[in-house]
Amino acid sequence: MIFSSAAPADGLHLRPLALRDAENLLNACLHNREHLRQWEPERGERYFTLDGQTERLRDQVAEQEAGRLMGWLIGDGERVVGRVNLANIVGGAFRSANLGYWIDAQYEGRGLATAAVELACRAADEDLGLHRVEAGTLLENAGSQRVLEKCGFTVVGTAAEYLHINGAWRDHRIFQRILNRRDPVSSGVARQLKRA
């Protein structure tokens, strides 16, 4: 999937997670290790190995096949320069998922996060039939908050000690985007979630 011309993303594409990307993802994680440290959980040394990334991707591909995750890599050719995920996908009356994303330090400021979030929300609505998408940011992550606001997310509130990030339990600002107001039963969306 190529980014739309509305995003300054010439030559960049979004592709589904696949086991073949373990080495490319490892290279991206190593390249962005310090850049992402302040925004992510602490990572053990195994995370920064090919075996660690292969194992993690295998688990995530299994989650995709089970309908609980939908994930993409942002690529510049074969190079991974970002990632976007819909995780904790739930159907029924909730019809919701959690959004996560990151962009390579050298590719920030090009509109990639905004374009990737928009595509993930479109997939959540059109492919998965979800009602809403939720995202959380550290209180000081103004850049990520701007991305979410540009993509139509609104603030729900603040969750104290929401996630263990960079060595401590951190407060997060919680956002949501309502994708549609379809009744899941009357519109036929109550069927089992489609797999990506």
Short mmCIF file of C-alpha atoms in Angstrom, two decimals:
data_model
loop_
_atom_site.label_atom_id
_atom_site.label_comp_id
_atom_site.label_asym_id
_atom_site.label_seq_id
_atom_site.Cartn_x
_atom_site.Cartn_y
_atom_site.Cartn_z
CA MET A 1 0.00 0.00 0.00
CA ILE A 2 1.51 3.34 -1.03
CA PHE A 3 0.87 6.40 1.08
CA SER A 4 -1.56 8.86 -0.45
CA SER A 5 -0.22 11.87 -2.32
CA ALA A 6 -1.55 14.03 0.52
CA ALA A 7 1.36 12.84 2.68
CA PRO A 8 4.95 13.84 1.88
CA ALA A 9 5.98 10.20 1.62
CA ASP A 10 7.33 9.68 -1.90
CA GLY A 11 8.56 6.13 -2.38
CA LEU A 12 7.46 5.03 1.08
CA HIS A 13 4.95 2.27 1.60
CA LEU A 14 3.04 0.43 4.28
CA ARG A 15 3.19 -3.37 4.28
CA PRO A 16 1.70 -5.99 6.62
CA LEU A 17 3.94 -7.54 9.26
CA ALA A 18 5.69 -10.66 7.99
CA LEU A 19 8.36 -12.97 9.38
CA ARG A 20 10.65 -12.10 6.48
CA ASP A 21 11.02 -8.59 7.97
CA ALA A 22 12.82 -9.70 11.16
CA GLU A 23 16.27 -8.54 10.03
CA ASN A 24 14.99 -5.24 8.63
CA LEU A 25 13.03 -4.61 11.82
CA LEU A 26 16.08 -5.45 13.93
CA ASN A 27 18.13 -2.91 11.98
CA ALA A 28 15.44 -0.27 12.58
CA CYS A 29 15.31 -1.07 16.30
CA LEU A 30 19.10 -0.85 16.62
CA HIS A 31 19.21 2.40 14.64
CA ASN A 32 16.43 3.95 16.78
CA ARG A 33 17.34 2.43 20.14
CA GLU A 34 18.13 5.75 21.86
CA HIS A 35 15.48 7.69 19.93
CA LEU A 36 12.68 5.38 21.12
CA ARG A 37 13.96 4.65 24.65
CA GLN A 38 12.01 7.50 26.29
CA TRP A 39 8.70 6.38 24.73
CA GLU A 40 8.85 2.58 25.12
CA PRO A 41 9.00 -0.15 27.77
CA GLU A 42 12.49 -1.19 28.80
CA ARG A 43 13.84 -3.72 26.34
CA GLY A 44 16.12 -6.60 27.30
CA GLU A 45 19.19 -7.31 25.19
CA ARG A 46 17.43 -10.22 23.44
CA TYR A 47 15.04 -7.71 21.86
CA PHE A 48 18.03 -6.29 19.96
CA THR A 49 18.98 -9.63 18.36
CA LEU A 50 17.75 -11.38 15.23
CA ASP A 51 16.43 -14.28 17.32
CA GLY A 52 14.56 -11.84 19.56
CA GLN A 53 12.95 -9.99 16.66
CA THR A 54 12.09 -13.25 14.87
CA GLU A 55 10.39 -14.59 17.99
CA ARG A 56 8.51 -11.33 18.55
CA LEU A 57 7.35 -11.20 14.92
CA ARG A 58 6.27 -14.85 15.06
CA ASP A 59 4.10 -14.06 18.10
CA GLN A 60 2.64 -10.99 16.43
CA VAL A 61 1.88 -12.81 13.18
CA ALA A 62 0.05 -15.44 15.26
CA GLU A 63 -1.91 -12.62 16.96
CA GLN A 64 -2.82 -11.26 13.51
CA GLU A 65 -4.01 -14.67 12.35
CA ALA A 66 -6.16 -14.90 15.49
CA GLY A 67 -7.71 -11.48 14.74
CA ARG A 68 -6.31 -9.76 17.84
CA LEU A 69 -3.70 -7.59 16.10
CA MET A 70 -3.26 -5.82 12.79
CA GLY A 71 0.22 -4.48 12.14
CA TRP A 72 2.16 -2.80 9.38
CA LEU A 73 5.73 -1.72 8.77
CA ILE A 74 6.53 1.57 7.09
CA GLY A 75 9.17 0.89 4.48
CA ASP A 76 11.56 2.88 2.36
CA GLY A 77 12.42 0.10 -0.06
CA GLU A 78 13.39 -2.79 2.21
CA ARG A 79 14.43 -0.46 5.05
CA VAL A 80 11.93 -0.29 7.94
CA VAL A 81 11.42 3.35 8.95
CA GLY A 82 8.39 3.01 11.20
CA ARG A 83 5.58 0.88 12.43
CA VAL A 84 1.87 1.14 13.19
CA ASN A 85 -0.28 -1.43 15.01
CA LEU A 86 -3.84 -2.01 16.05
CA ALA A 87 -3.61 -4.27 19.11
CA ASN A 88 -6.05 -5.69 21.64
CA ILE A 89 -8.72 -5.86 18.96
CA VAL A 90 -12.07 -6.63 20.58
CA GLY A 91 -15.41 -7.25 18.89
CA GLY A 92 -18.88 -7.55 20.38
CA ALA A 93 -20.43 -4.45 21.89
CA PHE A 94 -16.99 -2.83 22.41
CA ARG A 95 -15.58 -3.05 18.83
CA SER A 96 -12.34 -1.29 19.72
CA ALA A 97 -8.55 -1.51 19.38
CA ASN A 98 -5.45 0.18 20.77
CA LEU A 99 -3.24 2.12 18.36
CA GLY A 100 0.55 2.30 18.58
CA TYR A 101 3.15 3.70 16.19
CA TRP A 102 6.70 5.00 15.86
CA ILE A 103 8.78 6.69 13.17
CA ASP A 104 12.54 6.49 12.54
CA ALA A 105 14.38 9.54 13.89
CA GLN A 106 15.63 10.45 10.40
CA TYR A 107 12.10 10.37 8.95
CA GLU A 108 10.25 12.48 11.52
CA GLY A 109 8.53 15.64 10.36
CA ARG A 110 7.48 14.24 6.96
CA GLY A 111 3.88 13.43 7.84
CA LEU A 112 4.50 9.67 7.99
CA ALA A 113 2.94 9.14 11.42
CA THR A 114 -0.17 11.07 10.41
CA ALA A 115 -0.51 9.12 7.15
CA ALA A 116 0.07 5.77 8.89
CA VAL A 117 -2.45 6.53 11.64
CA GLU A 118 -5.05 7.54 9.04
CA LEU A 119 -4.52 4.29 7.11
CA ALA A 120 -4.75 2.23 10.32
CA CYS A 121 -8.00 3.96 11.26
CA ARG A 122 -9.42 3.32 7.78
CA ALA A 123 -8.52 -0.38 8.13
CA ALA A 124 -10.07 -0.47 11.62
CA ASP A 125 -13.32 0.90 10.20
CA GLU A 126 -13.54 -0.70 6.76
CA ASP A 127 -11.74 -4.02 7.23
CA LEU A 128 -12.38 -4.79 10.90
CA GLY A 129 -15.73 -3.06 11.40
CA LEU A 130 -14.56 -1.41 14.62
CA HIS A 131 -16.40 1.47 16.29
CA ARG A 132 -13.42 3.23 17.89
CA VAL A 133 -9.64 3.30 18.21
CA GLU A 134 -7.87 4.30 21.42
CA ALA A 135 -4.33 5.63 21.84
CA GLY A 136 -2.29 6.74 24.82
CA THR A 137 0.70 9.08 24.95
CA LEU A 138 3.06 10.12 27.69
CA LEU A 139 1.97 13.52 28.98
CA GLU A 140 5.10 15.18 27.58
CA ASN A 141 4.84 13.60 24.11
CA ALA A 142 3.47 16.68 22.35
CA GLY A 143 4.48 15.43 18.90
CA SER A 144 2.42 12.26 19.19
CA GLN A 145 -0.50 14.21 20.62
CA ARG A 146 -0.42 16.54 17.58
CA VAL A 147 -0.52 13.51 15.26
CA LEU A 148 -3.56 12.11 17.05
CA GLU A 149 -5.37 15.46 17.06
CA LYS A 150 -4.68 15.92 13.31
CA CYS A 151 -6.20 12.47 12.76
CA GLY A 152 -9.44 13.31 14.56
CA PHE A 153 -8.71 11.82 17.98
CA THR A 154 -10.08 13.58 21.06
CA VAL A 155 -8.84 13.49 24.65
CA VAL A 156 -10.68 11.11 26.95
CA GLY A 157 -8.66 11.90 30.06
CA THR A 158 -5.49 11.09 31.93
CA ALA A 159 -4.66 7.62 33.25
CA ALA A 160 -2.32 7.61 36.24
CA GLU A 161 0.60 5.15 36.07
CA TYR A 162 -0.90 3.66 32.90
CA LEU A 163 2.15 1.92 31.40
CA HIS A 164 5.67 1.00 32.53
CA ILE A 165 7.77 3.10 30.16
CA ASN A 166 11.53 3.68 30.27
CA GLY A 167 11.87 2.20 33.74
CA ALA A 168 8.88 3.70 35.59
CA TRP A 169 5.08 3.67 35.73
CA ARG A 170 4.07 6.72 33.71
CA ASP A 171 0.90 8.77 33.44
CA HIS A 172 -0.65 8.86 29.96
CA ARG A 173 -3.09 11.09 28.13
CA ILE A 174 -5.75 8.83 26.59
CA PHE A 175 -7.28 9.67 23.21
CA GLN A 176 -9.99 8.03 21.14
CA ARG A 177 -11.38 8.34 17.66
CA ILE A 178 -14.93 7.30 16.96
CA LEU A 179 -14.85 5.72 13.51
CA ASN A 180 -18.56 5.27 12.87
CA ARG A 181 -21.85 4.91 14.68
CA ARG A 182 -23.06 1.76 12.96
CA ASP A 183 -25.11 -0.62 15.06
CA PRO A 184 -23.02 -3.81 14.93
CA VAL A 185 -26.12 -6.04 14.95
CA SER A 186 -28.41 -4.28 12.47
CA SER A 187 -25.62 -3.48 10.00
CA GLY A 188 -24.30 -7.02 9.89
CA VAL A 189 -21.01 -5.95 11.48
CA ALA A 190 -21.62 -8.37 14.34
CA ARG A 191 -19.99 -11.12 12.30
CA GLN A 192 -16.59 -12.29 13.47
CA LEU A 193 -13.81 -9.77 12.89
CA LYS A 194 -12.16 -10.16 9.51
CA ARG A 195 -8.53 -11.17 9.48
CA ALA A 196 -6.06 -8.92 7.69
#
